Amino acid sequence: STSPLMLCPGSTATLTANAGSNYAYAWSNGPNNAGTTLQYNAIPAAGLTLTVTVTDASTGCSSTSAPVVVQPVTLANPSILPNTAALLQLCEGETLTLNASHPTLSNFSWNTGQNGSSIAVSAGGHYEVSVTDTNGCTATEAVTVGMNSGGDLAAIPVGCYDYCELTAFSVP
């Protein structure tokens, strides 16, 4: 018995019989050519077992392959906190900590090149974290951090120091 072919979310796999050009092929999932392409979302959760029957066109002799088991991998996306636009805002000079979590994996890799469950960011932009399971399947999550400019400080009355944090501000 061979190990199942593990198919990652969003991917495809192509199985090909390679007997030659003078043969007819019949896959157990329908296609009558040398190859069959399997889409991740078309594989049942319990998996799919396939065989191919190859028939020699000149003699009529045929043979059926050993079964190939294709198993879909279920992999949840990681999550990032904070994850609301209001909390993903920075003022100049501030730092924001982004914390990643996953129900089963802890090998976090960020698009900044850093590894680990949390990173400190001090600039606006797109931040993405990924995890990879033992099958080589990868799941990602991303947030966008905004950078507030702060505006004209001369227009702020004395005693107002959190202008950058406000969503709306008007001077009477």
PDB file of C-alpha atoms in Angstrom:
ATOM      1  CA  SER A   1       0.000   0.000   0.000  1.00  0.00           C
ATOM      2  CA  THR A   2       1.331   3.435  -0.906  1.00  0.00           C
ATOM      3  CA  SER A   3       0.837   6.628   1.035  1.00  0.00           C
ATOM      4  CA  PRO A   4      -2.076   8.796  -0.080  1.00  0.00           C
ATOM      5  CA  LEU A   5      -1.475  11.805  -2.274  1.00  0.00           C
ATOM      6  CA  MET A   6      -2.188  14.755   0.041  1.00  0.00           C
ATOM      7  CA  LEU A   7      -3.844  17.631  -1.846  1.00  0.00           C
ATOM      8  CA  CYS A   8      -3.502  21.131  -0.363  1.00  0.00           C
ATOM      9  CA  PRO A   9      -6.423  23.593  -0.274  1.00  0.00           C
ATOM     10  CA  GLY A  10      -6.798  25.496  -3.529  1.00  0.00           C
ATOM     11  CA  SER A  11      -4.478  23.203  -5.474  1.00  0.00           C
ATOM     12  CA  THR A  12      -4.801  20.623  -8.244  1.00  0.00           C
ATOM     13  CA  ALA A  13      -3.077  17.341  -8.961  1.00  0.00           C
ATOM     14  CA  THR A  14      -2.604  15.673 -12.327  1.00  0.00           C
ATOM     15  CA  LEU A  15      -2.260  11.894 -12.471  1.00  0.00           C
ATOM     16  CA  THR A  16      -0.793  10.520 -15.688  1.00  0.00           C
ATOM     17  CA  ALA A  17      -0.571   6.977 -17.046  1.00  0.00           C
ATOM     18  CA  ASN A  18       2.421   6.614 -19.307  1.00  0.00           C
ATOM     19  CA  ALA A  19       2.043   3.407 -21.363  1.00  0.00           C
ATOM     20  CA  GLY A  20       2.498   5.040 -24.767  1.00  0.00           C
ATOM     21  CA  SER A  21       0.465   6.237 -27.718  1.00  0.00           C
ATOM     22  CA  ASN A  22      -1.032   2.927 -28.874  1.00  0.00           C
ATOM     23  CA  TYR A  23      -3.076   2.487 -25.708  1.00  0.00           C
ATOM     24  CA  ALA A  24      -6.535   3.454 -24.535  1.00  0.00           C
ATOM     25  CA  TYR A  25      -6.965   4.799 -21.021  1.00  0.00           C
ATOM     26  CA  ALA A  26     -10.014   4.709 -18.772  1.00  0.00           C
ATOM     27  CA  TRP A  27      -9.834   6.389 -15.350  1.00  0.00           C
ATOM     28  CA  SER A  28     -12.267   5.304 -12.652  1.00  0.00           C
ATOM     29  CA  ASN A  29     -13.364   8.947 -12.236  1.00  0.00           C
ATOM     30  CA  GLY A  30     -14.371   9.270 -15.901  1.00  0.00           C
ATOM     31  CA  PRO A  31     -11.660  10.685 -18.198  1.00  0.00           C
ATOM     32  CA  ASN A  32     -10.615   8.485 -21.128  1.00  0.00           C
ATOM     33  CA  ASN A  33      -7.169   9.912 -21.778  1.00  0.00           C
ATOM     34  CA  ALA A  34      -3.683   9.395 -20.359  1.00  0.00           C
ATOM     35  CA  GLY A  35      -4.167  11.917 -17.555  1.00  0.00           C
ATOM     36  CA  THR A  36      -6.761  13.184 -15.144  1.00  0.00           C
ATOM     37  CA  THR A  37      -6.643  16.485 -13.270  1.00  0.00           C
ATOM     38  CA  LEU A  38      -8.157  16.661  -9.803  1.00  0.00           C
ATOM     39  CA  GLN A  39      -9.341  19.921  -8.246  1.00  0.00           C
ATOM     40  CA  TYR A  40      -9.102  20.238  -4.450  1.00  0.00           C
ATOM     41  CA  ASN A  41     -12.749  21.300  -4.083  1.00  0.00           C
ATOM     42  CA  ALA A  42     -13.926  18.238  -6.070  1.00  0.00           C
ATOM     43  CA  ILE A  43     -12.335  15.717  -3.689  1.00  0.00           C
ATOM     44  CA  PRO A  44     -14.712  14.399  -0.985  1.00  0.00           C
ATOM     45  CA  ALA A  45     -13.590  14.932   2.619  1.00  0.00           C
ATOM     46  CA  ALA A  46     -13.178  11.162   3.005  1.00  0.00           C
ATOM     47  CA  GLY A  47     -10.791  11.112   0.029  1.00  0.00           C
ATOM     48  CA  LEU A  48     -10.957   9.565  -3.417  1.00  0.00           C
ATOM     49  CA  THR A  49      -9.522   6.292  -4.681  1.00  0.00           C
ATOM     50  CA  LEU A  50      -8.658   6.131  -8.391  1.00  0.00           C
ATOM     51  CA  THR A  51      -7.488   3.480 -10.797  1.00  0.00           C
ATOM     52  CA  VAL A  52      -6.711   3.601 -14.504  1.00  0.00           C
ATOM     53  CA  THR A  53      -7.302   0.763 -16.928  1.00  0.00           C
ATOM     54  CA  VAL A  54      -4.868   0.699 -19.852  1.00  0.00           C
ATOM     55  CA  THR A  55      -5.825  -1.259 -22.957  1.00  0.00           C
ATOM     56  CA  ASP A  56      -3.457  -2.142 -25.792  1.00  0.00           C
ATOM     57  CA  ALA A  57      -5.262  -1.024 -28.962  1.00  0.00           C
ATOM     58  CA  SER A  58      -3.666  -3.731 -31.120  1.00  0.00           C
ATOM     59  CA  THR A  59      -4.175  -6.782 -28.876  1.00  0.00           C
ATOM     60  CA  GLY A  60      -7.129  -5.759 -26.730  1.00  0.00           C
ATOM     61  CA  CYS A  61      -5.227  -6.812 -23.601  1.00  0.00           C
ATOM     62  CA  SER A  62      -5.828  -4.576 -20.622  1.00  0.00           C
ATOM     63  CA  SER A  63      -4.486  -4.039 -17.152  1.00  0.00           C
ATOM     64  CA  THR A  64      -5.722  -1.969 -14.222  1.00  0.00           C
ATOM     65  CA  SER A  65      -3.354   0.057 -12.045  1.00  0.00           C
ATOM     66  CA  ALA A  66      -2.959  -0.210  -8.332  1.00  0.00           C
ATOM     67  CA  PRO A  67      -5.314   2.207  -6.548  1.00  0.00           C
ATOM     68  CA  VAL A  68      -4.152   5.763  -5.896  1.00  0.00           C
ATOM     69  CA  VAL A  69      -5.725   7.451  -2.863  1.00  0.00           C
ATOM     70  CA  VAL A  70      -6.094  11.231  -3.006  1.00  0.00           C
ATOM     71  CA  GLN A  71      -6.794  12.871   0.350  1.00  0.00           C
ATOM     72  CA  PRO A  72      -7.735  16.564   0.736  1.00  0.00           C
ATOM     73  CA  VAL A  73      -5.879  18.409   3.483  1.00  0.00           C
ATOM     74  CA  THR A  74      -7.970  20.564   5.805  1.00  0.00           C
ATOM     75  CA  LEU A  75      -5.969  23.560   7.003  1.00  0.00           C
ATOM     76  CA  ALA A  76      -7.452  26.525   8.848  1.00  0.00           C
ATOM     77  CA  ASN A  77      -6.089  30.010   8.205  1.00  0.00           C
ATOM     78  CA  PRO A  78      -4.142  31.653  11.015  1.00  0.00           C
ATOM     79  CA  SER A  79      -5.693  34.698  12.655  1.00  0.00           C
ATOM     80  CA  ILE A  80      -4.155  38.081  13.441  1.00  0.00           C
ATOM     81  CA  LEU A  81      -5.122  40.406  16.293  1.00  0.00           C
ATOM     82  CA  PRO A  82      -5.928  43.224  16.276  1.00  0.00           C
ATOM     83  CA  ASN A  83      -8.084  42.768  13.186  1.00  0.00           C
ATOM     84  CA  THR A  84     -10.408  45.782  13.079  1.00  0.00           C
ATOM     85  CA  ALA A  85      -9.627  48.927  11.095  1.00  0.00           C
ATOM     86  CA  ALA A  86     -10.020  51.150  14.157  1.00  0.00           C
ATOM     87  CA  LEU A  87      -7.315  49.236  16.051  1.00  0.00           C
ATOM     88  CA  LEU A  88      -5.001  48.914  13.039  1.00  0.00           C
ATOM     89  CA  GLN A  89      -4.027  52.597  12.985  1.00  0.00           C
ATOM     90  CA  LEU A  90      -0.658  54.076  13.860  1.00  0.00           C
ATOM     91  CA  CYS A  91       0.507  57.571  14.586  1.00  0.00           C
ATOM     92  CA  GLU A  92       4.030  58.606  13.673  1.00  0.00           C
ATOM     93  CA  GLY A  93       6.457  57.233  16.251  1.00  0.00           C
ATOM     94  CA  GLU A  94       4.046  54.584  17.536  1.00  0.00           C
ATOM     95  CA  THR A  95       4.489  50.828  17.426  1.00  0.00           C
ATOM     96  CA  LEU A  96       1.712  48.255  17.066  1.00  0.00           C
ATOM     97  CA  THR A  97       2.092  44.584  17.977  1.00  0.00           C
ATOM     98  CA  LEU A  98       0.417  42.108  15.633  1.00  0.00           C
ATOM     99  CA  ASN A  99      -0.288  38.726  17.249  1.00  0.00           C
ATOM    100  CA  ALA A 100      -0.874  35.578  15.195  1.00  0.00           C
ATOM    101  CA  SER A 101      -2.543  32.390  16.364  1.00  0.00           C
ATOM    102  CA  HIS A 102      -3.551  29.054  14.857  1.00  0.00           C
ATOM    103  CA  PRO A 103      -5.455  26.113  16.384  1.00  0.00           C
ATOM    104  CA  THR A 104      -2.733  23.514  15.631  1.00  0.00           C
ATOM    105  CA  LEU A 105       0.389  25.143  14.161  1.00  0.00           C
ATOM    106  CA  SER A 106       2.971  27.551  15.572  1.00  0.00           C
ATOM    107  CA  ASN A 107       5.479  28.002  12.715  1.00  0.00           C
ATOM    108  CA  PHE A 108       4.463  31.562  11.848  1.00  0.00           C
ATOM    109  CA  SER A 109       6.255  33.315   9.002  1.00  0.00           C
ATOM    110  CA  TRP A 110       5.547  37.004   8.254  1.00  0.00           C
ATOM    111  CA  ASN A 111       5.923  38.816   4.927  1.00  0.00           C
ATOM    112  CA  THR A 112       8.418  41.080   6.718  1.00  0.00           C
ATOM    113  CA  GLY A 113      10.859  38.144   6.907  1.00  0.00           C
ATOM    114  CA  GLN A 114      10.276  37.695  10.631  1.00  0.00           C
ATOM    115  CA  ASN A 115       9.204  34.453  12.289  1.00  0.00           C
ATOM    116  CA  GLY A 116       7.216  33.961  15.472  1.00  0.00           C
ATOM    117  CA  SER A 117       3.711  34.580  16.744  1.00  0.00           C
ATOM    118  CA  SER A 118       4.031  38.355  17.071  1.00  0.00           C
ATOM    119  CA  ILE A 119       5.743  41.237  15.341  1.00  0.00           C
ATOM    120  CA  ALA A 120       6.017  44.933  16.184  1.00  0.00           C
ATOM    121  CA  VAL A 121       5.271  47.287  13.301  1.00  0.00           C
ATOM    122  CA  SER A 122       5.868  51.030  13.114  1.00  0.00           C
ATOM    123  CA  ALA A 123       4.771  51.723   9.537  1.00  0.00           C
ATOM    124  CA  GLY A 124       1.520  51.430   7.676  1.00  0.00           C
ATOM    125  CA  GLY A 125       1.158  48.672   5.115  1.00  0.00           C
ATOM    126  CA  HIS A 126       0.080  45.130   4.307  1.00  0.00           C
ATOM    127  CA  TYR A 127       1.158  42.505   6.852  1.00  0.00           C
ATOM    128  CA  GLU A 128       0.685  38.821   6.125  1.00  0.00           C
ATOM    129  CA  VAL A 129       1.395  35.737   8.222  1.00  0.00           C
ATOM    130  CA  SER A 130       1.503  32.141   7.023  1.00  0.00           C
ATOM    131  CA  VAL A 131       1.728  28.681   8.548  1.00  0.00           C
ATOM    132  CA  THR A 132       2.820  25.474   6.818  1.00  0.00           C
ATOM    133  CA  ASP A 133       1.732  21.977   7.839  1.00  0.00           C
ATOM    134  CA  THR A 134       3.641  18.681   7.554  1.00  0.00           C
ATOM    135  CA  ASN A 135       2.182  18.121   4.055  1.00  0.00           C
ATOM    136  CA  GLY A 136       3.706  21.371   2.816  1.00  0.00           C
ATOM    137  CA  CYS A 137       0.307  23.083   2.656  1.00  0.00           C
ATOM    138  CA  THR A 138       0.300  26.790   3.504  1.00  0.00           C
ATOM    139  CA  ALA A 139      -2.480  28.970   4.930  1.00  0.00           C
ATOM    140  CA  THR A 140      -2.285  32.752   5.253  1.00  0.00           C
ATOM    141  CA  GLU A 141      -4.028  35.731   6.807  1.00  0.00           C
ATOM    142  CA  ALA A 142      -3.379  39.426   6.300  1.00  0.00           C
ATOM    143  CA  VAL A 143      -4.228  42.833   7.775  1.00  0.00           C
ATOM    144  CA  THR A 144      -3.602  46.362   6.581  1.00  0.00           C
ATOM    145  CA  VAL A 145      -2.190  48.851   9.064  1.00  0.00           C
ATOM    146  CA  GLY A 146      -3.026  52.492   8.428  1.00  0.00           C
ATOM    147  CA  MET A 147      -0.798  55.458   9.203  1.00  0.00           C
ATOM    148  CA  ASN A 148      -2.454  58.640  10.442  1.00  0.00           C
ATOM    149  CA  SER A 149      -0.713  61.837   9.408  1.00  0.00           C
ATOM    150  CA  GLY A 150      -1.686  63.892  12.452  1.00  0.00           C
ATOM    151  CA  GLY A 151      -2.641  67.065  10.601  1.00  0.00           C
ATOM    152  CA  ASP A 152      -1.764  70.670  11.464  1.00  0.00           C
ATOM    153  CA  LEU A 153      -0.842  70.752  15.158  1.00  0.00           C
ATOM    154  CA  ALA A 154      -1.169  74.559  15.255  1.00  0.00           C
ATOM    155  CA  ALA A 155      -4.945  74.159  14.853  1.00  0.00           C
ATOM    156  CA  ILE A 156      -5.265  71.979  17.964  1.00  0.00           C
ATOM    157  CA  PRO A 157      -6.268  73.767  21.174  1.00  0.00           C
ATOM    158  CA  VAL A 158      -3.860  73.511  24.103  1.00  0.00           C
ATOM    159  CA  GLY A 159      -4.419  70.272  26.043  1.00  0.00           C
ATOM    160  CA  CYS A 160      -5.397  68.113  23.038  1.00  0.00           C
ATOM    161  CA  TYR A 161      -2.567  65.679  22.539  1.00  0.00           C
ATOM    162  CA  ASP A 162      -4.305  62.701  20.978  1.00  0.00           C
ATOM    163  CA  TYR A 163      -5.337  64.319  17.713  1.00  0.00           C
ATOM    164  CA  CYS A 164      -3.764  61.543  15.691  1.00  0.00           C
ATOM    165  CA  GLU A 165      -6.015  59.008  17.431  1.00  0.00           C
ATOM    166  CA  LEU A 166      -9.265  60.828  16.634  1.00  0.00           C
ATOM    167  CA  THR A 167     -11.338  59.823  13.655  1.00  0.00           C
ATOM    168  CA  ALA A 168     -12.918  63.253  13.211  1.00  0.00           C
ATOM    169  CA  PHE A 169     -11.817  66.647  14.513  1.00  0.00           C
ATOM    170  CA  SER A 170     -13.098  70.167  14.010  1.00  0.00           C
ATOM    171  CA  VAL A 171     -12.033  73.465  15.471  1.00  0.00           C
ATOM    172  CA  PRO A 172     -14.972  75.652  16.587  1.00  0.00           C
TER     173      PRO A 172
END
